[in-house]
Amino acid sequence: ANESKLDLDIDWPGVFKHAQAVSKTNPFWNELSGSNPFVHDIAASNRNENNKRLSILKEKPYLFSKISSNRDSLDSSGDELDIDCLLRKTSARRSGRSKSVSDFLDILDNRRFNPHKTAPQKAAASDMTWLQNDREAYKMAWLSHRQLTRSCLDLEAMSHSPGWAQTQATDIHVVCKLSHEGGSVQLPDSDINIHVPVGHVLPGEFQEVGLKAILNPPLSCNNELSSTVSPLIELTLSNLNTSKAIFLEVKVAAKVKNDPLSQVMSDIVCFFSLKKEGPFKKLENCYIYQDTIQAKITDLSHVMYAVIAVQASKIQPPATNVWDYVHRTVSVGIYGPKYIHPSFTAVFTVFGHNYIPGKLTICDIKKGGKSMPPVVFQLWGKHTFLLEKPQDLNISLTSCDPDFQVKMGDQSKNIKKEELKTGEMVRQQFPFSMLGCREMHFFVFRVQIKILKSSQVTQFHVTTPDPAPKLSGIINRPKCLQNRKEIKSAPWLLIPTIRYPKFQDKTLSVNTYGVALKTVLRQNKIDYLLEYFKGDTIALLGEDKVKAIGQTKVKEWYVGVLRRKIGLVHCKNIKVISKEQAMDTADSELTTRNLVEQIALPFKKLTYIYSIVLSTVSESVYDWRALAEVLGYSHMSLDDFNEAHIDKESERVAHVVKKMKQDCHANKKKRLFLYELIVALLKIDCQGLVARLTQDTIILTSAVKLGKNWRELAEKLARLTKQQIEAYEGPHQGKNGAVALEMMWKPAYDFLYTWAAHYGDGYRDVLQDLQLALDKMKTPVTKEWREITGALILVNCMEVLRASAFSTVEEE
């Protein structure tokens, strides 16, 4: 009681009238207003009592995100530091602890991308009068804003020096001051809104509305009859002298199925409580439209909690749990440090709702068997997929860059369905490390999610951030570390384990021919379709038929050769004959070298991701010399490699590919990287690798060509529902809730990759079925874009190429 009385007797605003005296003993006072917005407001208001402060929150509801300043703003760590002050020489005791590494890195970023100072943003400061006379409110707001967390910059250094880390707010929350006119408050980067009607408070009064998302929902709301589909939402009000209710609007991660049983047995509801731990009661005044719910809250308090859930009245067979009544989407996020290092951890996180925060505090990072302090990780990538019921998941992360790898034993992990049922976040850690001692760079890795006991697979790619900028000039490393040289043992003798066959440039061996029954000459030339005269003898490269669109209709075709050109000929326009029956075959002869160069032509126009191609080739080619020779680098020897490229065969192969990429880039007009690479791989008989690259590039290019029309293709190929299509598009939606046209290729690619995974190794069937589906669209892209037809020709020519261009063991 005495302590409470003492708190009330203290004149809190008066404490800051003695700033001049305090500054003599506090070396950080000059920057205090930059890191403490409360002190800034209170001290400034005492300096100028007539200064009228207007709340910016009604215009832009981010209470603590920006502070008005006359210097450069550096927001990354929550502290806005003056560069001159940051670099000021301080005592040895404080120099290491007073500034974080992230502050240095952000300054370097600021210098690199903003070499000239920009005019500061003018913003009115927020009204903090209500905090000045409420010590508890002041303390809670201050602690919430300055919650100590750490960035994974260097875990080893951090374990010895916890001060070298980031300090930033991790709880995503917003506070907005509204007048008698009312208004809306939205939690940043979310679909969670509070609507305050006009007349909610009396004229002249104000309402401070706070919103906060708590990622783990209450366990009591996740059971056999209910499952949460939103985070736990904390709602705060400063003024209870109100006359009208407020409305909570949330877009959720589920929609009740349209069948009668689901409609009768389940519903989307809002649970409400005045305490975080409950008990929760169901709000009756709710309105639902598709996947959005609006709940009317009449029982107002200073602090309230709400969560949206799917609730079933009972579980009636064939349903086994509440999930069976809804279309449920699962959101995943990949989190990692702000900058990558030679060794870092990426965290795969599953959320039971569609709110994926931009930052996440990780408390269970371990290194060397020891627990590390909590770290704040950044969101690197996200994905949403449809999960009809709780099932065991297998998660695997694979680097697409040969310079990096996921540590052995941690490349694949499982998530149990029981963990998904709880509605809580589920995290799995994947430690990455750099191979060898080479220059750091960003890279791409693949995330694959498999549903165990099912063939369903979903995949997406994530690009890491850049490595930390060099801190030379600001942080000087000891000379003993700079001068240290790594001692490496001598490499083993480089003996390839696989011998690649020698490519032979000779005439194709053809067993089947066709005689043209009519003349076909086209006014508008069509790529990959042959033209011929009646009576021409056409060499057929196999008896398999290809289905593809001609001028107007889908037809069946043979792959043929005429006058040294490879293309398709309509099956009905020729009579198939044997080699012995063919009279004149001079016009249908072709060499193996010409065959390889022609069937690879589609790759001149296909889209590819270089890092994925590099990774795939380096993992699948086992003799760098064989590849170098067919690429024209027969002169290359081990002396051409630096130490970083001689540890593994895959690294040597990657070095050869990179060398060829650089040469092609230097002569863009005459050389095309992917085309030359495919020709080389065909010449060393890597047909399985070529087939894989063909499928991957065709899928990616198809996604780019389709754009928004991928929805029509998805309905034809897999009969996707509207909810399933929305699940693919969800992770790529912008702030307006729609996928930008230039980003539409991403959900298209996610779908096509998932669809193709069901075929296993049947790459020919993938290409053929995709060709047919594209041909049957309302406006087929294949009428103009014929490269998928060229890819079908390639895979149908592989057998005849291998039979003619490579000697068998017996022949040798």
PDB file of N, CA and C in Angstrom, residues 360-366 371-375 427 429:
ATOM      1  N   LEU A 360      10.427 -13.768 -36.034  1.00  0.00           N
ATOM      2  CA  LEU A 360      10.054 -14.821 -35.090  1.00  0.00           C
ATOM      3  C   LEU A 360      11.190 -15.033 -34.102  1.00  0.00           C
ATOM      4  N   THR A 361      10.845 -15.068 -32.814  1.00  0.00           N
ATOM      5  CA  THR A 361      11.837 -15.333 -31.774  1.00  0.00           C
ATOM      6  C   THR A 361      12.020 -16.833 -31.612  1.00  0.00           C
ATOM      7  N   ILE A 362      13.258 -17.291 -31.743  1.00  0.00           N
ATOM      8  CA  ILE A 362      13.591 -18.711 -31.605  1.00  0.00           C
ATOM      9  C   ILE A 362      14.365 -18.888 -30.302  1.00  0.00           C
ATOM     10  N   CYS A 363      13.850 -19.745 -29.432  1.00  0.00           N
ATOM     11  CA  CYS A 363      14.435 -19.873 -28.097  1.00  0.00           C
ATOM     12  C   CYS A 363      15.210 -21.174 -27.897  1.00  0.00           C
ATOM     13  N   ASP A 364      15.176 -22.076 -28.888  1.00  0.00           N
ATOM     14  CA  ASP A 364      15.777 -23.393 -28.651  1.00  0.00           C
ATOM     15  C   ASP A 364      16.934 -23.690 -29.595  1.00  0.00           C
ATOM     16  N   ILE A 365      17.633 -22.646 -30.059  1.00  0.00           N
ATOM     17  CA  ILE A 365      18.825 -22.855 -30.880  1.00  0.00           C
ATOM     18  C   ILE A 365      19.932 -23.449 -30.012  1.00  0.00           C
ATOM     19  N   LYS A 366      20.573 -24.476 -30.528  1.00  0.00           N
ATOM     20  CA  LYS A 366      21.673 -25.096 -29.787  1.00  0.00           C
ATOM     21  C   LYS A 366      22.915 -25.131 -30.658  1.00  0.00           C
ATOM     22  N   SER A 371      22.618 -24.693 -25.148  1.00  0.00           N
ATOM     23  CA  SER A 371      21.504 -23.840 -25.543  1.00  0.00           C
ATOM     24  C   SER A 371      21.996 -22.414 -25.717  1.00  0.00           C
ATOM     25  N   MET A 372      21.523 -21.772 -26.785  1.00  0.00           N
ATOM     26  CA  MET A 372      21.919 -20.408 -27.082  1.00  0.00           C
ATOM     27  C   MET A 372      20.852 -19.441 -26.571  1.00  0.00           C
ATOM     28  N   PRO A 373      21.216 -18.166 -26.399  1.00  0.00           N
ATOM     29  CA  PRO A 373      20.202 -17.174 -26.024  1.00  0.00           C
ATOM     30  C   PRO A 373      19.149 -17.051 -27.114  1.00  0.00           C
ATOM     31  N   PRO A 374      17.967 -16.543 -26.795  1.00  0.00           N
ATOM     32  CA  PRO A 374      16.929 -16.369 -27.820  1.00  0.00           C
ATOM     33  C   PRO A 374      17.423 -15.479 -28.959  1.00  0.00           C
ATOM     34  N   VAL A 375      17.033 -15.833 -30.176  1.00  0.00           N
ATOM     35  CA  VAL A 375      17.417 -15.053 -31.348  1.00  0.00           C
ATOM     36  C   VAL A 375      16.173 -14.661 -32.120  1.00  0.00           C
ATOM     37  N   ARG A 427       8.068 -26.236 -35.051  1.00  0.00           N
ATOM     38  CA  ARG A 427       9.308 -25.782 -35.689  1.00  0.00           C
ATOM     39  C   ARG A 427      10.281 -26.944 -35.849  1.00  0.00           C
ATOM     40  N   GLN A 429      14.461 -27.367 -37.118  1.00  0.00           N
ATOM     41  CA  GLN A 429      15.671 -26.621 -37.456  1.00  0.00           C
ATOM     42  C   GLN A 429      16.516 -27.390 -38.469  1.00  0.00           C
TER      43      GLN A 429
END
